[in-house]
Coordinates of C-alpha atoms in Angstrom, one line a residue:
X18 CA 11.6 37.5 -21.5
X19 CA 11.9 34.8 -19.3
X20 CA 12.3 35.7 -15.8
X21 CA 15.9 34.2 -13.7
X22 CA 16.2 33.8 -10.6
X23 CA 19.6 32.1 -8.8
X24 CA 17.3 29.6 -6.5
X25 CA 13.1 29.1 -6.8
X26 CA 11.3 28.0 -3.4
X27 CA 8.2 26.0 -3.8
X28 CA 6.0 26.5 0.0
X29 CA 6.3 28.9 2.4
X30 CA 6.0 27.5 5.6
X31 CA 8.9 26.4 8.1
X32 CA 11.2 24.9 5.7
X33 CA 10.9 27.4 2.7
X34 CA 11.0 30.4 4.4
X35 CA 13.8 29.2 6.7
X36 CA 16.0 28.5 3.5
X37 CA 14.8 32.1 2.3
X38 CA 16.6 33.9 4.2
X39 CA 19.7 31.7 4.9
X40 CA 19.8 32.1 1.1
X41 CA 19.2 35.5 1.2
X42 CA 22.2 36.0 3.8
X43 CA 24.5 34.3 1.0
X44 CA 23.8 36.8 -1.6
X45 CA 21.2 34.7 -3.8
X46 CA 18.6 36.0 -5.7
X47 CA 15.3 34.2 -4.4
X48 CA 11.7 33.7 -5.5
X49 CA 9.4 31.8 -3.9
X50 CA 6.2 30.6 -4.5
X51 CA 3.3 29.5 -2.4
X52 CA 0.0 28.5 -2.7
X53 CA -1.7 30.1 0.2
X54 CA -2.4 33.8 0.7
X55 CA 1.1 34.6 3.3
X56 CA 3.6 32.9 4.3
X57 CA 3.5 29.9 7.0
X58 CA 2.0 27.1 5.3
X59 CA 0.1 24.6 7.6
X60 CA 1.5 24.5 11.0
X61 CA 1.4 28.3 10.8
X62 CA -1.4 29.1 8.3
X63 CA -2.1 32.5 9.0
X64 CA 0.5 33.7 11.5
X65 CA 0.9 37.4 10.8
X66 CA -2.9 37.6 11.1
X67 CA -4.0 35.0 14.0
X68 CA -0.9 35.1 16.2
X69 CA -1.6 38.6 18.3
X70 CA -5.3 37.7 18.2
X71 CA -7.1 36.0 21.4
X72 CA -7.5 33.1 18.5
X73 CA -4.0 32.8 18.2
X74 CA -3.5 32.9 22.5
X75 CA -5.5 29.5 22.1
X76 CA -3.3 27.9 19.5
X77 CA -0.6 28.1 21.7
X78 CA 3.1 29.1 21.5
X79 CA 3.9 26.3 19.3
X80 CA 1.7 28.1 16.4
X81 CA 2.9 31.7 17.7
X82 CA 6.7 31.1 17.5
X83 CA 6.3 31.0 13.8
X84 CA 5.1 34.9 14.1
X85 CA 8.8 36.0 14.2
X86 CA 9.9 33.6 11.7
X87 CA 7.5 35.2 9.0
X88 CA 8.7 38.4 10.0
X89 CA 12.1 37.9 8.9
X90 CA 11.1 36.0 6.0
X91 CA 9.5 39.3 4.7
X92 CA 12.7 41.3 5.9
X93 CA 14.8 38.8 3.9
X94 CA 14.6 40.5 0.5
X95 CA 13.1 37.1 -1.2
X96 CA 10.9 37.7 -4.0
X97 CA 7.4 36.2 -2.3
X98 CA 4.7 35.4 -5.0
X99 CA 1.3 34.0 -2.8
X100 CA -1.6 32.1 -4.1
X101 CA 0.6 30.4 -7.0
X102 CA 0.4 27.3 -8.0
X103 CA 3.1 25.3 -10.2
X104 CA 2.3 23.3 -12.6
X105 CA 5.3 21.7 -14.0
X106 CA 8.8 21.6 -13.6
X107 CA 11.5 20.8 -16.2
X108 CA 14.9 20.2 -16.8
X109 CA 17.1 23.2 -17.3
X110 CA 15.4 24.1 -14.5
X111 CA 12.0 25.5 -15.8
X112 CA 9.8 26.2 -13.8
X113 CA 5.6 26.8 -15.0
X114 CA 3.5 28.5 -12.8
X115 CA 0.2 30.6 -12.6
X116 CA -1.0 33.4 -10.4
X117 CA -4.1 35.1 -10.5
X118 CA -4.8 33.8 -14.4
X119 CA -1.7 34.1 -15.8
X120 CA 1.2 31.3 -16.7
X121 CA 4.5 32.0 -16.5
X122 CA 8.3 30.1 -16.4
X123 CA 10.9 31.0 -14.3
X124 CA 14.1 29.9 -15.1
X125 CA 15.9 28.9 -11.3
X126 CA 19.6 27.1 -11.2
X127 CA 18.5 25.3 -8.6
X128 CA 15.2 24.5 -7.0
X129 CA 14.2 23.6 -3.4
X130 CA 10.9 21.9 -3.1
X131 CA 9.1 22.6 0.4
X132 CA 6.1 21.0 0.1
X133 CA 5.8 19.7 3.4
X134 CA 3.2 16.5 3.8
X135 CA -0.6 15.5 3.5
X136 CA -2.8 13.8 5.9
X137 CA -2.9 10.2 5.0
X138 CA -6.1 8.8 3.2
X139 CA -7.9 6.7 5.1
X140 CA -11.4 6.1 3.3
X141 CA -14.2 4.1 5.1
X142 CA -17.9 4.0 4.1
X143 CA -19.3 7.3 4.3
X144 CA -16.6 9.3 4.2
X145 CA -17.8 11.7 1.2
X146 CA -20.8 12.3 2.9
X147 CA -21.1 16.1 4.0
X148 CA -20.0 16.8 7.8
X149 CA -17.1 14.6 7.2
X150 CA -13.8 16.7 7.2
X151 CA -10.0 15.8 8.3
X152 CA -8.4 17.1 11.4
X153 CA -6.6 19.1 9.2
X154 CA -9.1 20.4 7.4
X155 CA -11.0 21.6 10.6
X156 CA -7.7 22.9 11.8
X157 CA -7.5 25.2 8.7
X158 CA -10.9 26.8 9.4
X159 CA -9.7 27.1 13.1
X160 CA -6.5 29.4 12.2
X161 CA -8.0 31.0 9.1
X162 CA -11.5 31.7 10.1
X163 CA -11.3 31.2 13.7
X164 CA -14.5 29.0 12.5
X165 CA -15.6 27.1 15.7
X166 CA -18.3 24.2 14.6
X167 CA -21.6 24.8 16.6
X168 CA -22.7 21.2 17.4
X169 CA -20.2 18.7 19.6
X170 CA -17.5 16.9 16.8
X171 CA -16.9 13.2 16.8
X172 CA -13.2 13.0 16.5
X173 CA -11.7 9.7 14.9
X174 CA -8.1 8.9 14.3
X175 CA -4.5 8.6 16.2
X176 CA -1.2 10.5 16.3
X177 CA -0.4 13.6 18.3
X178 CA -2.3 16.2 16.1
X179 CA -6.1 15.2 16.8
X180 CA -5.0 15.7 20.5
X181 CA -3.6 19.3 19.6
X182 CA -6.7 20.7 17.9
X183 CA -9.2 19.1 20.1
X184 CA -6.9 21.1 23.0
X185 CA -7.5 24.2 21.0
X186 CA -10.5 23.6 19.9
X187 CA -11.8 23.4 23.8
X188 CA -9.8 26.3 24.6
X189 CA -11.8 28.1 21.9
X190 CA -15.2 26.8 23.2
X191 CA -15.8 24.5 21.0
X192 CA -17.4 20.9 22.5
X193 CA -16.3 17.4 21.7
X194 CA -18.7 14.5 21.8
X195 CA -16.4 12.0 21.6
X196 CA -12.7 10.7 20.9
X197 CA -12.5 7.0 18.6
X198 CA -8.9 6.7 19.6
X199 CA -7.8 3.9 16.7
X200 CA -4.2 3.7 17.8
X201 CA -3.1 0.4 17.3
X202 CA -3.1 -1.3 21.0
X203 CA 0.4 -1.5 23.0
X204 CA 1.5 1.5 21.7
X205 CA 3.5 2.6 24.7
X206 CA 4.8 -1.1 24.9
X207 CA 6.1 -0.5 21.4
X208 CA 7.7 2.6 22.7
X209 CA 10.0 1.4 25.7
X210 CA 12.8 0.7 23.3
X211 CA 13.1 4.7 23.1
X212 CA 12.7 5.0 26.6
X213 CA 16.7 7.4 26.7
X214 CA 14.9 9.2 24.1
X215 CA 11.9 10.5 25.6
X216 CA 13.7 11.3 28.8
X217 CA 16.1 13.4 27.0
X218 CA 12.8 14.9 25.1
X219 CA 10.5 15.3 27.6
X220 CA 9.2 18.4 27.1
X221 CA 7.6 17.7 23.8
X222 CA 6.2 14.4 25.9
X223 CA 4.9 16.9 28.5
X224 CA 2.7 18.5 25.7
X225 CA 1.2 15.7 24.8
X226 CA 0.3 15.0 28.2
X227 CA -0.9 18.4 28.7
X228 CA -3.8 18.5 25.8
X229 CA -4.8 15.2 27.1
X230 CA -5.5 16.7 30.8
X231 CA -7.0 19.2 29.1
X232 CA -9.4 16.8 27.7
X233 CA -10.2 14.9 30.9
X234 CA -10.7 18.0 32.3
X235 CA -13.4 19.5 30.1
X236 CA -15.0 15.7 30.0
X237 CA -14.4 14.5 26.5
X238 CA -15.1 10.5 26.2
X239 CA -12.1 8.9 24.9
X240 CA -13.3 5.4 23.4
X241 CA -10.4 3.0 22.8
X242 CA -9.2 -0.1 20.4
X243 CA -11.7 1.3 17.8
X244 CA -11.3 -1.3 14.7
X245 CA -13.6 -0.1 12.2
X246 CA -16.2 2.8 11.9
X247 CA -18.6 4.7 9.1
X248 CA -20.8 7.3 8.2
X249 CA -24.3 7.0 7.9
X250 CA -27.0 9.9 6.6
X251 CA -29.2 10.2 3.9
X252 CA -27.6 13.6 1.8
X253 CA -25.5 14.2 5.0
X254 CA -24.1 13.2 8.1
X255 CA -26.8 12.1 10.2
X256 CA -25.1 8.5 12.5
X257 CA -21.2 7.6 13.2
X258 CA -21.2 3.5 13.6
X259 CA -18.1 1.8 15.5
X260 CA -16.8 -0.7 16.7
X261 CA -14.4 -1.9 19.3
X262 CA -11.8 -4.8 19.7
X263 CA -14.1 -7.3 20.8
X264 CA -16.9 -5.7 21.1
X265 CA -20.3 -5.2 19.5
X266 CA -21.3 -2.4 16.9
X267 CA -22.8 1.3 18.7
X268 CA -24.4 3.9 17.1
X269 CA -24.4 7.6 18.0
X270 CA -25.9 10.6 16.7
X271 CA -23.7 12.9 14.6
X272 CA -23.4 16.5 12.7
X273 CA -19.8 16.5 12.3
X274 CA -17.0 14.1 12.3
X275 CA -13.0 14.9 12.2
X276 CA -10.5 11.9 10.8
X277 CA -7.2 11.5 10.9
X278 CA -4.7 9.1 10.5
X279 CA -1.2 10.0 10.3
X280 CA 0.8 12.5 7.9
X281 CA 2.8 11.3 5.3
X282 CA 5.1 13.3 2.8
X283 CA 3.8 15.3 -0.4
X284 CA 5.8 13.3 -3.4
X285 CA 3.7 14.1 -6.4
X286 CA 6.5 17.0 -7.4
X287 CA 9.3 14.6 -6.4
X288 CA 7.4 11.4 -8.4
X289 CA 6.9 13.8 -11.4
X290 CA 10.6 15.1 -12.2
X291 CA 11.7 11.0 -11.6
X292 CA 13.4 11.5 -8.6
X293 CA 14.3 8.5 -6.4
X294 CA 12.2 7.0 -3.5
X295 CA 12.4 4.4 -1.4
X296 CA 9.6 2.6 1.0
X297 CA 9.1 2.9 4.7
X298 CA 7.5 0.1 5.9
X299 CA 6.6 1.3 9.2
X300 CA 4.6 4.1 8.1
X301 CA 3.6 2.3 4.3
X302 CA 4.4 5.4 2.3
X303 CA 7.2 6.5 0.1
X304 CA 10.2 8.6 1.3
X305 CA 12.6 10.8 -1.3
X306 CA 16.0 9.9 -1.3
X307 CA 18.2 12.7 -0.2
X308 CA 21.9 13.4 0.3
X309 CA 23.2 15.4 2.9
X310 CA 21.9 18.4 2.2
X311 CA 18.9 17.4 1.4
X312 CA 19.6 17.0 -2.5
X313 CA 17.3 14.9 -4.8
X314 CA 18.6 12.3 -7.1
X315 CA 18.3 14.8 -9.7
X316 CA 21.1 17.1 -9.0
X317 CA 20.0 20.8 -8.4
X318 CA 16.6 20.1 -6.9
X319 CA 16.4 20.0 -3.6
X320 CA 13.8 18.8 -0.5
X321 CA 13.3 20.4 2.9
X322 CA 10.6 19.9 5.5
X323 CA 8.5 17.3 6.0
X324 CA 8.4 16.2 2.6
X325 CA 11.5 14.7 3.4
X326 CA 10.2 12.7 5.9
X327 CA 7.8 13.4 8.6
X328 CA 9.8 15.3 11.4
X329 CA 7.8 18.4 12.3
X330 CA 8.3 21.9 12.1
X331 CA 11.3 22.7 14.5
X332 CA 13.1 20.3 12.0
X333 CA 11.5 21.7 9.3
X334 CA 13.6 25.2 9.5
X335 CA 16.8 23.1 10.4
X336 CA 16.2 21.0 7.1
X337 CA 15.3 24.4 5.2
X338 CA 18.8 25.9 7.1
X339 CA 20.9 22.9 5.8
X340 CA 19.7 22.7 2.2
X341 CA 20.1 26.6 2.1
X342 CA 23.7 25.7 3.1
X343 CA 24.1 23.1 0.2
X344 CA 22.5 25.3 -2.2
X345 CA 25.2 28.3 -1.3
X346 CA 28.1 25.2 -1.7
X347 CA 27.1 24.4 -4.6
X348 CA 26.1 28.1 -6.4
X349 CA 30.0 29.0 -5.4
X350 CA 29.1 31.2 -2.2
X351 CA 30.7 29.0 0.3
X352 CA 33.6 26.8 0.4
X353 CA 33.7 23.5 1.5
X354 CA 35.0 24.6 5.0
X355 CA 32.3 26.9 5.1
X356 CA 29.8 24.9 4.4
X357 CA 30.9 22.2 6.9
X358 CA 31.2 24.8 9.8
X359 CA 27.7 26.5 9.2
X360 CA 26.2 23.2 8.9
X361 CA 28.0 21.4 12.3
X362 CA 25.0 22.7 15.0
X363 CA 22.6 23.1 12.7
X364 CA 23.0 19.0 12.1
X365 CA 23.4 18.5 15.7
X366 CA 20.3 20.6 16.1
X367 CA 18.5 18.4 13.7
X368 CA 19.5 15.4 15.4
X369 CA 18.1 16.1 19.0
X370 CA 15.0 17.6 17.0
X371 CA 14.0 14.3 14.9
X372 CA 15.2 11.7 18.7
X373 CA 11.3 11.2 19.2
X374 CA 10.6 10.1 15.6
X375 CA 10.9 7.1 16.0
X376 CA 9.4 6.7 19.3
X377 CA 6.3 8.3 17.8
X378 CA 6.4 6.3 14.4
X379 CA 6.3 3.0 16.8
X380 CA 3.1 4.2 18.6
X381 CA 1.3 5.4 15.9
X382 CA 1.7 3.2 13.0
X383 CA -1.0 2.7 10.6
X384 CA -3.5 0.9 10.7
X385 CA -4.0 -2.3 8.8
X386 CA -7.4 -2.0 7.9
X387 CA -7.1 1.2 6.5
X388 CA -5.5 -0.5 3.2
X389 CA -8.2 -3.1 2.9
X390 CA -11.6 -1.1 2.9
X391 CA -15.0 -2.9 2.3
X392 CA -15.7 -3.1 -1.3
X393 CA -18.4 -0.5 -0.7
X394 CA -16.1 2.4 0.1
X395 CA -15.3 4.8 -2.5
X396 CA -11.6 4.9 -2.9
X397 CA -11.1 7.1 -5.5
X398 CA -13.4 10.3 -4.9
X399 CA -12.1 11.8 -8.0
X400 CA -14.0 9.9 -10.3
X401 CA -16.6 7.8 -7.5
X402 CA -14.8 4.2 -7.9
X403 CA -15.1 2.2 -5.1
X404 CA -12.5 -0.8 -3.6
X405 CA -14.7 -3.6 -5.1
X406 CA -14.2 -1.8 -8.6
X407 CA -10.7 -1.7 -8.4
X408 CA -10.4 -5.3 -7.1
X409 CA -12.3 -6.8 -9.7
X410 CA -10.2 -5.2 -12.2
X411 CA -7.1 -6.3 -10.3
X412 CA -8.3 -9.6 -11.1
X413 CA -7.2 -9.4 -14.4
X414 CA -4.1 -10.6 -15.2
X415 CA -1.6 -8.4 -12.4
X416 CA -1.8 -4.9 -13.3
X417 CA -0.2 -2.1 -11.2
X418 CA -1.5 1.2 -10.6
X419 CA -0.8 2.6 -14.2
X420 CA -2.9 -0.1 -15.9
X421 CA -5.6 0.6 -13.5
X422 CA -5.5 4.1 -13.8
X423 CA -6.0 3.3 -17.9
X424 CA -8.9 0.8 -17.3
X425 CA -11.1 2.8 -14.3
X426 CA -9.7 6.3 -14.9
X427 CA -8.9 5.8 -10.7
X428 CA -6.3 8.9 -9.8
X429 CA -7.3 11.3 -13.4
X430 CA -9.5 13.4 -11.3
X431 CA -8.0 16.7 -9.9
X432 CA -6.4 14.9 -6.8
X433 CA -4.3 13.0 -9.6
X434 CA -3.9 10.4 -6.7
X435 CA -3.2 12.3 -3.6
X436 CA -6.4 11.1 -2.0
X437 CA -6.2 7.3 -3.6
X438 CA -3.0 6.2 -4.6
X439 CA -1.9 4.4 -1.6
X440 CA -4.9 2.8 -0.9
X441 CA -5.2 1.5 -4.2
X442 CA -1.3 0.5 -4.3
X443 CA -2.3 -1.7 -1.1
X444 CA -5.3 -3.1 -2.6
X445 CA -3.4 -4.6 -5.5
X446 CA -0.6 -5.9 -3.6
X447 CA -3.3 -7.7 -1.6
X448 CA -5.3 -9.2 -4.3
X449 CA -1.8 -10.1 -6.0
X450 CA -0.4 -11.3 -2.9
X451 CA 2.8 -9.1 -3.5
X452 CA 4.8 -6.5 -1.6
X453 CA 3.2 -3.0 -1.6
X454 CA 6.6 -1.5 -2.3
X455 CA 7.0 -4.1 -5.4
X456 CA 3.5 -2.9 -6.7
X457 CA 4.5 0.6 -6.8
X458 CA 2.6 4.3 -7.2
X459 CA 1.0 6.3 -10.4
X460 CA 3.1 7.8 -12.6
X461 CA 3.0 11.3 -12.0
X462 CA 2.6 13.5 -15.1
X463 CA 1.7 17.7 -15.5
X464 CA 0.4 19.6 -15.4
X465 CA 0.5 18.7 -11.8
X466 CA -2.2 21.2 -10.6
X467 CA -5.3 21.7 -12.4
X468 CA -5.1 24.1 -15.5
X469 CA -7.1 26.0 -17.6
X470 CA -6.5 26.5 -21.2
X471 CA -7.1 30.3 -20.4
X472 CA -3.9 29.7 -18.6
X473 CA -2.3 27.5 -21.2
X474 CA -2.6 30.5 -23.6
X475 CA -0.8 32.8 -21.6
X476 CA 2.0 31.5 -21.5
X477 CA 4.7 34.0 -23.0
X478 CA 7.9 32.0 -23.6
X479 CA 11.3 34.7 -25.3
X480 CA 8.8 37.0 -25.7
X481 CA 5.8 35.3 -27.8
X482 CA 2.9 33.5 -26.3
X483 CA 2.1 30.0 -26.9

């Protein structure tokens, strides 16, 4: 029989488990479901583990004050199910997922994606070459493996987290060759406006300031106004090439280089069950519309965490708090009144949390020539299309990313977009001479993970499989 649950939790990191046990406290039955092996997700990928190890001294107390956090998660009486990934999700509300082999469908009344976000895709010539990772990626193999790489990394990119983990990353002994700092010039000019802001926020400016002193301090070469840079090797990273505002082309030896350009929120669940978006222009990427409580457009599903818009992981529990609150409202378990009271600091909270957003989405927008790459760069890894193959199919007539998807098979590999659909979205609104937001994104369709048939067959729906 098909297994019921009051309220199904997609990701466990701040946001899900947050909601977890506010939901919990409420008297809801819970499930949630994660794709990595405990609770944490990114910003505190491994907690339980890493946090009283000398590994997770070096990540600092940001990454540690997610330790307790877990804990209670676990205490909360939530039904956790790790390394599960969820294929579809239909109306009713369905819910397909597989674990270890095996498909199954939970039936949820309601349904709160926590997703969180991905590092934005920013390809440049030689970026599938191997010794090319993202921040994120290295970040990962920092917290899971307490994997330190052996040569000096090259370290390209803007935004507050390449600072972070080259900070850890020296604490761990690791050595840094370089920084390309591509931060778009006049960042802190483009900041002043928010001046009250950072003042009343200063301690999450002091951080900041404090990886960068310890930068200075173990010598690491910051090279500003970078404009453009690739990869060169034969079979593997051998050469990083760059270039400066202005200046002329260098070359420099390299084993391993770290990119990173900005986060921007996971919307392939949100794009596949048709809820509404709508475009930010400063940061080029689509947001889901939320009420609230952090409801969808589709009523019962609801979004916490940074897949509601990049805000971090102090914000991320508050958003998980607030749309546990809605979730109670709306399930019966709290009045009106109720609601409003419980959610009164918690909104207050959120408020002071998210003041520096937009000082930091000023300073770090994206760049402009990550949307146009060379027509030698692969855009679409997935199935080894580059930008001049997209563009000269753009040339005919003005197709949008659907057509193109159906003429170069661009976003059918197993990314299903995630690592080419903005790029290719800009392309075609350059070539067309159009808005980006008028061009629009794939259509996102299941199963939304890959799938075996294996899988497929396993699925036992009232008692008989399919």
């Amino acid at each position: 029989m098909t297994r019921e649950v009051n309220v199904l939790i997609v990701g466990a990191g701040p946001a899900g488990m947050s909601a977890a046990i506010r939901l919990r406290a409420a008297g809801l039955s819970v499930l949630v479901v994660d794709e990595q092996p405990a609770p944490g997700g990114q910003i505190w990928r491994a907690v339980e583990t890493v946090a009283a190890t000398t590994t997770g001294k070096l990540l600092g107390d940001e990454y540690r004050a997610g330790q307790h956090l877990a804990a209670a998660f676990r205490a909360s009486g939530a039904d956790y199910e790790s390394q599960t990934q969820v294929w579809q999700i239909e109306p009713g509300w369905h819910v397909y997922k597989s674990r270890a082999g095996q498909a199954e469908v939970i039936r949820a009344d309601q349904v709160l994606l926590a997703t969180g976000a991905q590092e934005r895709p920013a390809p440049f010539p030689g970026w599938t070459l191997p010794g090319v990772l993202t921040v994120g990626a290295a970040q990962i193999l920092l917290k899971t493996s307490q994997q330190v790489p052996a040569d000096p990394i090259w370290v390209v990119g803007s935004g507050p987290l390449p600072l972070l983990y080259m900070a850890q990353l020296v604490r761990a002994g690791g050595r840094v060759a370089g920084w390309l700092d591509t931060s778009p010039a006049g960042g802190w000019r483009r900041a002043m406006p928010y001046l009250g802001d950072v003042l009343q926020r200063f301690g999450e400016i002091r951080k900041g300031l404090s990886w960068l002193r310890e930068l200075r301090q173990a010598g690491v070469k910051r090279i500003r106004n970078v404009q453009s840079f690739r990869a060169l090797g034969d079979g593997k990273l051998e050469t990083l090439e760059y270039t400066v505002n202005g200046g002329a082309t260098q070359r420099v030896p390299a084993k391993v280089v770290l990119v990173h350009e900005g986060v921007v929120p996971s919307i392939h669940m949100t794009r596949a069950l048709d809820c509404t978006h709508h475009w930010s222009d400063q940061q080029a990427c689509l947001v889901p519309d939320v009420d609230e409580w952090g409801q969808t457009s589709q009523r019962g599903v609801y979004l916490a965490g940074d897949g509601a818009g990049i805000a971090g992981a102090n914000a991320a529990c508050t958003r998980g708090e607030l749309a546990a609150i809605g979730i109670a409202l709306q399930a019966g378990k709290l009045t009106a009144q109720q609601a409003a009271e419980q959610a009164l600091p918690l909104r207050k909270q959120l408020a002071d949390q998210q003041r520096l957003r937009p000082m930091l989405d000023a300073m770090y927008p994206p760049r402009a020539s990550i949307f146009v790459p060379s027509d030698d760069t692969i855009v679409c890894r997935c199935e080894e299309l580059t930008a001049g193959d997209i563009r000269r199919v753009a040339a005919l007539g003005q197709p949008g990313p659907n057509q193109i998807k159906s003429f170069t098979r661009a976003g059918m590999g197993p990314c299903q977009g995630r690592q080419c659909g903005y790029t290719i979205a800009h392309i075609l609104a350059a070539e067309q001479q159009r808005p980006v937001a008028q061009v629009g994104f794939y259509r996102i369709r299941p199963p939304l993970k890959p799938l075996t048939l294996g899988e497929l067959a396993s699925l036992d729906l009232d008692g008989e499989k399919e």
